[in-house]
Coordinates of N, CA and C in Angstrom, one line a residue:
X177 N 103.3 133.3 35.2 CA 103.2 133.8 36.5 C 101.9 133.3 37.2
X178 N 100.7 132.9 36.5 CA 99.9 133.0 37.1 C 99.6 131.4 37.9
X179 N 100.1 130.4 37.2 CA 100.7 129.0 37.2 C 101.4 128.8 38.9
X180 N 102.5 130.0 38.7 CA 102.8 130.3 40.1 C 102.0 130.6 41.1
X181 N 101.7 131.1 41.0 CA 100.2 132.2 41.7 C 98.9 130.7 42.0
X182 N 98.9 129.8 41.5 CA 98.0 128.7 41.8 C 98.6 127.8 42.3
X183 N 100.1 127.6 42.0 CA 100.7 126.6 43.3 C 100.7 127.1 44.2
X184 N 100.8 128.5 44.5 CA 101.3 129.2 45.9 C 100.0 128.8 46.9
X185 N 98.5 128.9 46.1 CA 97.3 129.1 46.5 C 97.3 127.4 47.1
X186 N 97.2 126.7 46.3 CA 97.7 125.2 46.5 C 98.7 125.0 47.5
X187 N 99.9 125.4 47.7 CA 100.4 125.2 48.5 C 99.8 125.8 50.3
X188 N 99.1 127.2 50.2 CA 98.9 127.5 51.0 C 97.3 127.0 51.5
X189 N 96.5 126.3 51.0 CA 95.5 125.5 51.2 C 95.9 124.5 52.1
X190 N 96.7 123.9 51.0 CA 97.4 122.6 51.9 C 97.8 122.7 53.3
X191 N 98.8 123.3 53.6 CA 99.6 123.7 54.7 C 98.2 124.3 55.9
X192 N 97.1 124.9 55.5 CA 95.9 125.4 56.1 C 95.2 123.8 56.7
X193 N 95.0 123.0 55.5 CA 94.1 122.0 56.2 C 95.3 121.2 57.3
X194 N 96.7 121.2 56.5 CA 97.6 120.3 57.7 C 97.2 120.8 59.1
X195 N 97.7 122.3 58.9 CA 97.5 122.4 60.5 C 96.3 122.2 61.4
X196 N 95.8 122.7 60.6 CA 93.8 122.5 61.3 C 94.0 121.1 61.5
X197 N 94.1 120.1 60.9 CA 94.1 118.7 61.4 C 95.3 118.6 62.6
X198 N 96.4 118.9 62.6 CA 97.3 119.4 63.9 C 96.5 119.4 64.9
X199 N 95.8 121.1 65.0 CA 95.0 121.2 66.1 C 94.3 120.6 66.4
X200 N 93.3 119.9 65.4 CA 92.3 119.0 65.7 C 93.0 117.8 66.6
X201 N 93.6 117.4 66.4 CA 94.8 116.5 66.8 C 95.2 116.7 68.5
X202 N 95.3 117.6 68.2 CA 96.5 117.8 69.6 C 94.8 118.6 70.7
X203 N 93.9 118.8 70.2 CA 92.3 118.9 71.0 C 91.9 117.9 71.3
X204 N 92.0 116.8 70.4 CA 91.4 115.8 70.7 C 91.9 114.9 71.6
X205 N 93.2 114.8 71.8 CA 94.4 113.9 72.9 C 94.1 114.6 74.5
X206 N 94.1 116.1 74.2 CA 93.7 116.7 75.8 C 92.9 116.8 75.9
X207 N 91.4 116.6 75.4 CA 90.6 116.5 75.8 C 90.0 114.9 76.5
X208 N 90.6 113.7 75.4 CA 90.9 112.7 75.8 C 91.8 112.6 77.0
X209 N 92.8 113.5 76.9 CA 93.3 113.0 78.5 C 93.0 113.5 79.7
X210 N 91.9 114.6 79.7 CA 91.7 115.1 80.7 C 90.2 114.5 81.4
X211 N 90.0 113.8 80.3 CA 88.5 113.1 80.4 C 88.8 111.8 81.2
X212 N 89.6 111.5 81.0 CA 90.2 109.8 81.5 C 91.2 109.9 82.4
X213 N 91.7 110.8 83.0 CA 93.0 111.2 83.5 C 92.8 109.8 85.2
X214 N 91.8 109.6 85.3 CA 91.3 108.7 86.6 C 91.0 107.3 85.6
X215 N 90.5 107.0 84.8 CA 90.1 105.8 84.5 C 91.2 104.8 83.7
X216 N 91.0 103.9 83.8 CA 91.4 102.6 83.0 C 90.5 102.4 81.9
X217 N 91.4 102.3 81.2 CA 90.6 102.2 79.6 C 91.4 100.5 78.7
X218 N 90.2 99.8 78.2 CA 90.8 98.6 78.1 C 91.1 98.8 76.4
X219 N 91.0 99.6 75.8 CA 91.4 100.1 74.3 C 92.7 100.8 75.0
X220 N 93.7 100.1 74.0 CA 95.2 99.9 73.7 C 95.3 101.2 73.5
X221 N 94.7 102.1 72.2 CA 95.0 103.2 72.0 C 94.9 103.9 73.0
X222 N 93.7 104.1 73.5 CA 93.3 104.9 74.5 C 94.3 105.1 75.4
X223 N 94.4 103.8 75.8 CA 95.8 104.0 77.0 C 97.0 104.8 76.8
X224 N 97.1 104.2 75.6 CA 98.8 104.9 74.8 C 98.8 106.3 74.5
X225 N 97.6 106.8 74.6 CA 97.3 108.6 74.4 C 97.3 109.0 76.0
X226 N 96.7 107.9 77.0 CA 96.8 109.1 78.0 C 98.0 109.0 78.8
X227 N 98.7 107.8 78.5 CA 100.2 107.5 79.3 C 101.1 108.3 78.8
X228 N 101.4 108.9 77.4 CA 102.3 109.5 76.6 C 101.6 110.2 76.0
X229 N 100.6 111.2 76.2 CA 100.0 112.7 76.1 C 101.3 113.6 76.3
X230 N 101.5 113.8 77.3 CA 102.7 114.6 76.9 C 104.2 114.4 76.0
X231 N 104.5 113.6 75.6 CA 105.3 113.4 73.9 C 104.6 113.6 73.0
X232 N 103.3 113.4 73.4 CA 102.5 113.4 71.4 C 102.5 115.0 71.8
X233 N 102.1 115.6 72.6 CA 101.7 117.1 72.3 C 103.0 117.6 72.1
X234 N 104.3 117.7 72.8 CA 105.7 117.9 72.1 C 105.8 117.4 70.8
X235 N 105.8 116.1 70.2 CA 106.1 115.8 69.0 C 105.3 116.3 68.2
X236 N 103.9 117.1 68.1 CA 103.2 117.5 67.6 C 103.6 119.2 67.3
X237 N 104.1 119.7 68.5 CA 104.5 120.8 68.1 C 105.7 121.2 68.0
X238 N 106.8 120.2 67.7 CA 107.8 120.4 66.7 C 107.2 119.9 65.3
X239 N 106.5 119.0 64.9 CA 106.2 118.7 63.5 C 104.9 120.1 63.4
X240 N 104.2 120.7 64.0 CA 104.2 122.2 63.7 C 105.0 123.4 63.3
X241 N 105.9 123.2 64.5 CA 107.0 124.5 63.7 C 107.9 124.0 62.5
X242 N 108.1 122.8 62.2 CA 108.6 122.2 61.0 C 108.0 122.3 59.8
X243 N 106.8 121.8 60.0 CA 105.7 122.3 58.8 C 105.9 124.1 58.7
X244 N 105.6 124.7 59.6 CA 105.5 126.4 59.4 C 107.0 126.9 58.8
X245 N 107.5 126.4 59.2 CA 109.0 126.6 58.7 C 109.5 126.0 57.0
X246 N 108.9 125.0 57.0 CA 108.9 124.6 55.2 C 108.0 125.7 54.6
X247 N 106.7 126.0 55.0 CA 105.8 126.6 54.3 C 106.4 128.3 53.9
X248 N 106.9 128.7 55.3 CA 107.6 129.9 55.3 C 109.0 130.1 54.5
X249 N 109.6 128.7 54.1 CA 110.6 128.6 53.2 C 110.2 128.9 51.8
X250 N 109.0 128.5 51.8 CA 108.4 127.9 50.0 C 107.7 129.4 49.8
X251 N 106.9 129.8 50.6 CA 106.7 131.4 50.5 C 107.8 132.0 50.2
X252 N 108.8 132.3 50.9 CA 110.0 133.4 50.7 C 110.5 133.3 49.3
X253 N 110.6 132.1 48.9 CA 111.2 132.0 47.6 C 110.7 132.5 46.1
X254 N 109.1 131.9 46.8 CA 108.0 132.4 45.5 C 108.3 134.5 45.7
X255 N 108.1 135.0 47.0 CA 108.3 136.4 47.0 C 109.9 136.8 46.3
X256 N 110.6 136.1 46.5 CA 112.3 136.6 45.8 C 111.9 136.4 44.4
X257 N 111.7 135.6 44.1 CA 111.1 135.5 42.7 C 110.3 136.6 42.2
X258 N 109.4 136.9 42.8 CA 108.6 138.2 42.1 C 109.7 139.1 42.1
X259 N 110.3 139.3 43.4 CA 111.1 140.5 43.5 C 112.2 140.5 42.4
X260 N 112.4 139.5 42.1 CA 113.3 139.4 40.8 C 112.6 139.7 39.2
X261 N 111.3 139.3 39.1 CA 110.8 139.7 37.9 C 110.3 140.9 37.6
X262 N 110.1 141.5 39.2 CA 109.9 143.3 39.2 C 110.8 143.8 39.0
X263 N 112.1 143.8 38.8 CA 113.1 144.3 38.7 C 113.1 144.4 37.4
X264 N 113.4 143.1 36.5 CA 113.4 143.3 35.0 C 112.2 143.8 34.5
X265 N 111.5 143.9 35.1 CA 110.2 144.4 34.7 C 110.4 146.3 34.7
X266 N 111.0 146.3 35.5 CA 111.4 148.2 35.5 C 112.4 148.6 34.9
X267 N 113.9 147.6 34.7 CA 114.6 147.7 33.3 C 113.8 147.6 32.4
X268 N 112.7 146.9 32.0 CA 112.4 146.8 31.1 C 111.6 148.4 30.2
X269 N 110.9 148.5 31.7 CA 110.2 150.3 31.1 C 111.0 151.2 31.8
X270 N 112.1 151.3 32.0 CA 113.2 152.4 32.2 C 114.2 152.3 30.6
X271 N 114.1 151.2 29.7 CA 114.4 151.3 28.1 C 113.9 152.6 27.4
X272 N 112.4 152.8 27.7 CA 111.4 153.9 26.9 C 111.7 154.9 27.2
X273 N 112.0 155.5 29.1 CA 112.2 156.6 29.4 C 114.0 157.1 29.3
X274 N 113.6 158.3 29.5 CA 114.9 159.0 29.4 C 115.5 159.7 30.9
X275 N 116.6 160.0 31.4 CA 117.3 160.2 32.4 C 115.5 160.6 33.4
X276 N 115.5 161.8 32.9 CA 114.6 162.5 34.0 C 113.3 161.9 34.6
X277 N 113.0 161.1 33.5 CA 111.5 160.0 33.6 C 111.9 159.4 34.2
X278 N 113.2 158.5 34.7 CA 113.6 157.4 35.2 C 113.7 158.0 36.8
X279 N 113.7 159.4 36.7 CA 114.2 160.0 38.1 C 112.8 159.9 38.5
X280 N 111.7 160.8 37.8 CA 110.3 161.1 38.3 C 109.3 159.6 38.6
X281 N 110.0 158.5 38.1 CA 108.9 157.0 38.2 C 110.2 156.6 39.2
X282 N 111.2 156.8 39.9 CA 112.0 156.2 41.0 C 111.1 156.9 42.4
X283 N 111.3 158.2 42.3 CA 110.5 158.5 43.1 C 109.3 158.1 43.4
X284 N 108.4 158.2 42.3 CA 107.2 158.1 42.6 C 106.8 156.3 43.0
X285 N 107.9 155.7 42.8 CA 107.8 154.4 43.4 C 108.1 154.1 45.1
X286 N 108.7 155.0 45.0 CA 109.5 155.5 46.6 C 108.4 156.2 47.3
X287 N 107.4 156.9 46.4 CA 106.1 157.6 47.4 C 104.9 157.1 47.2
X288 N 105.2 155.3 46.9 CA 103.6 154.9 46.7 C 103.1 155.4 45.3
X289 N 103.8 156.0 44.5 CA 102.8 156.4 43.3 C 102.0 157.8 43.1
X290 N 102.0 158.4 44.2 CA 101.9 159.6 44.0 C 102.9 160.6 45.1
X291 N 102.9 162.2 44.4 CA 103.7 163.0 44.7 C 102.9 164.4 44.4
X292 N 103.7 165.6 44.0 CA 103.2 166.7 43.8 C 104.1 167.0 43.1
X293 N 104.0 167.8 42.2 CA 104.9 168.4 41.0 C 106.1 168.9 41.6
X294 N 105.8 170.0 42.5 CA 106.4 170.7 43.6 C 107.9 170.0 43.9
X295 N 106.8 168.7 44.8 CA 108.3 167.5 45.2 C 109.5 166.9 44.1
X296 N 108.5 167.1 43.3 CA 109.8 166.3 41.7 C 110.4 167.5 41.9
X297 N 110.3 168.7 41.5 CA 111.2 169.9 40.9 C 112.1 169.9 42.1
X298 N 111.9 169.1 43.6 CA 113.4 169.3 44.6 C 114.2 168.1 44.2
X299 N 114.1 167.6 43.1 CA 114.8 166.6 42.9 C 115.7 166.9 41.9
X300 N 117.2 166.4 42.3 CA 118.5 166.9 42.4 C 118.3 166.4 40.6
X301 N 118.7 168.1 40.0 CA 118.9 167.6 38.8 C 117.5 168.3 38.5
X302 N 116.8 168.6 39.0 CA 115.2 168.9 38.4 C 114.8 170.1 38.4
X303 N 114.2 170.6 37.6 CA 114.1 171.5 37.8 C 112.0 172.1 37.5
X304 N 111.5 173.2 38.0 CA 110.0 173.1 37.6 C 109.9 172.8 35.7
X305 N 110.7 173.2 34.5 CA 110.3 173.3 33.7 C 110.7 171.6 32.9
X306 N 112.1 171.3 33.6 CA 112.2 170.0 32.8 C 111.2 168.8 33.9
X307 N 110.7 168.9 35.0 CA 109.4 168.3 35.3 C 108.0 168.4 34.8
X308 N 107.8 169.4 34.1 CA 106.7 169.9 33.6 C 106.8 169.4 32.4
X309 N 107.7 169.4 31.5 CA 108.4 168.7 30.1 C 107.4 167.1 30.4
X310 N 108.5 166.6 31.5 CA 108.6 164.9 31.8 C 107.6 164.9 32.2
X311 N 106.9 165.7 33.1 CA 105.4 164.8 33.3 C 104.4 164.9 32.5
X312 N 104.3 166.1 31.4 CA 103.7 166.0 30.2 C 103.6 164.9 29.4
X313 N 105.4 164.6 29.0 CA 105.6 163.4 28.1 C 104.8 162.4 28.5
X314 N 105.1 162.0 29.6 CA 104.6 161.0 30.5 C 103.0 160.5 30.8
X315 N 102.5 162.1 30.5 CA 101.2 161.7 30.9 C 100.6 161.3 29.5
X316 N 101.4 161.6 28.1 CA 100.8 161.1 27.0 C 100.9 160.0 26.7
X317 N 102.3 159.4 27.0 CA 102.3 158.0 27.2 C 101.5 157.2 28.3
X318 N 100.7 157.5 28.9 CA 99.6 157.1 29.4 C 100.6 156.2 31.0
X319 N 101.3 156.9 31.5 CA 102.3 156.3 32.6 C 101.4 157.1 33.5
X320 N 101.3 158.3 33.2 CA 100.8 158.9 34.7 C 99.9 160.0 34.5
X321 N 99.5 160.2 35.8 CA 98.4 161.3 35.7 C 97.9 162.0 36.5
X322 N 97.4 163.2 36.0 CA 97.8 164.6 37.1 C 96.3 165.3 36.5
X323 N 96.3 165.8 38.5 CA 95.0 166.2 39.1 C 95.6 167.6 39.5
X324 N 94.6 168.5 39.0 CA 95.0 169.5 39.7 C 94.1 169.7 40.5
X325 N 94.7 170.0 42.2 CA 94.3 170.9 43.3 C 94.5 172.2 43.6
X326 N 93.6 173.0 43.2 CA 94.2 175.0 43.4 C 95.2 175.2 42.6
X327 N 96.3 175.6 43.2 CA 97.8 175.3 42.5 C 98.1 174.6 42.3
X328 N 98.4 173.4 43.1 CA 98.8 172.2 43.7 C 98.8 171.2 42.5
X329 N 99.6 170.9 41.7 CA 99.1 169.4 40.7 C 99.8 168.6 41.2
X330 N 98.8 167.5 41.6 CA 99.3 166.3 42.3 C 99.8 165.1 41.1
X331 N 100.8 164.7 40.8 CA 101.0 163.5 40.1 C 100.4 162.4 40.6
X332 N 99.7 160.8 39.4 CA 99.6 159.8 40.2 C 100.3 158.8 39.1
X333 N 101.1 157.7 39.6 CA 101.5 156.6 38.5 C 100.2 155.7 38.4
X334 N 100.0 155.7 37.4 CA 98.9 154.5 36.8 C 98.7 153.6 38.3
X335 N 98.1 152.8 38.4 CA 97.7 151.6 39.1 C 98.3 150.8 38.8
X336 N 98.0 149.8 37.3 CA 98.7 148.6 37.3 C 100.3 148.9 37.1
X337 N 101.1 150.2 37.1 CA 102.3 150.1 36.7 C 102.9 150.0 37.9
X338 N 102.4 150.6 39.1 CA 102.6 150.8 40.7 C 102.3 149.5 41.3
X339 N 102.1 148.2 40.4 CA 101.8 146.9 40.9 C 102.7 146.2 40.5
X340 N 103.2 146.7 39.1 CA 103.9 146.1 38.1 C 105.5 146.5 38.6
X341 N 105.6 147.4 39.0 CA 107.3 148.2 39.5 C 107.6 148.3 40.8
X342 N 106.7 148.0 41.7 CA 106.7 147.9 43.0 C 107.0 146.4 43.6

């Protein structure tokens, strides 16, 4: 993964200096043509930038949204990808738990990772004593962890698991 995670960085570096050279590009032709827009210039190039300024700045910004459009391709894929290894990644620790655990870490993925005891027990199937069971279990297996406020015990799922399952 992390291999991945340094092409992506690589890739998005890349794609950073292209465009900045883009802009640079497409500043430097209007600035050029707005500077010369009266003169005769005996350099070839020069001419050929301010007679067909307007195609370079079109062809320039289609080979922009072309570039943005690969880069946004090659992103989406690396993100499906994760979304696919998160998945087996929560089969993978939904093996350890049992029905009710699988109910209390669905949720609590659905609320960002924290909840209140309270909330699990309205969850169909739940009840206050077999939540109190499962978040006990739970808290010994070091999944989650609970603060109490007044009455109030607030559940929280770990950090890296809420990075890992999300």
């Amino acid at each position: 993964m992390k291999t991945m995670n340094n092409l992506v960085v690589k890739y998005k570096s890349f794609g950073f200096i292209v465009l900045t050279l883009l802009f640079v590009f497409m500043t430097l032709v209007s600035i050029l043509t707005y500077v010369s827009r009266n003169v005769t210039s005996s350099n070839k190039i020069v001419q050929f930038a301010i007679q067909q300024h307007l195609w370079i700045m079109i062809s320039v910004i289609f080979v922009s949204v072309g570039f943005g459009f690969f880069w946004a391709s090659m992103l989406y894929k690396e993100l499906e990808t994760k979304s696919k290894v998160t998945r087996s990644m929560r089969d993978v620790v939904f093996l350890f738990l049992n029905d009710d655990e699988r109910k209390i870490i669905d949720f609590l993925i659905s609320s960002n990772g924290q909840t209140t005891q309270a909330e699990l027990a309205r969850l169909q199937g739940m009840n206050k004593v077999k939540v109190h069971r499962a978040v006990q279990k739970m808290e010994e297996k070091n999944i989650l962890s609970v603060e109490a406020h007044g009455k109030v015990r607030k559940i929280l799922m770990k950090e890296n698991l809420i990075d890992a399952l999300s």
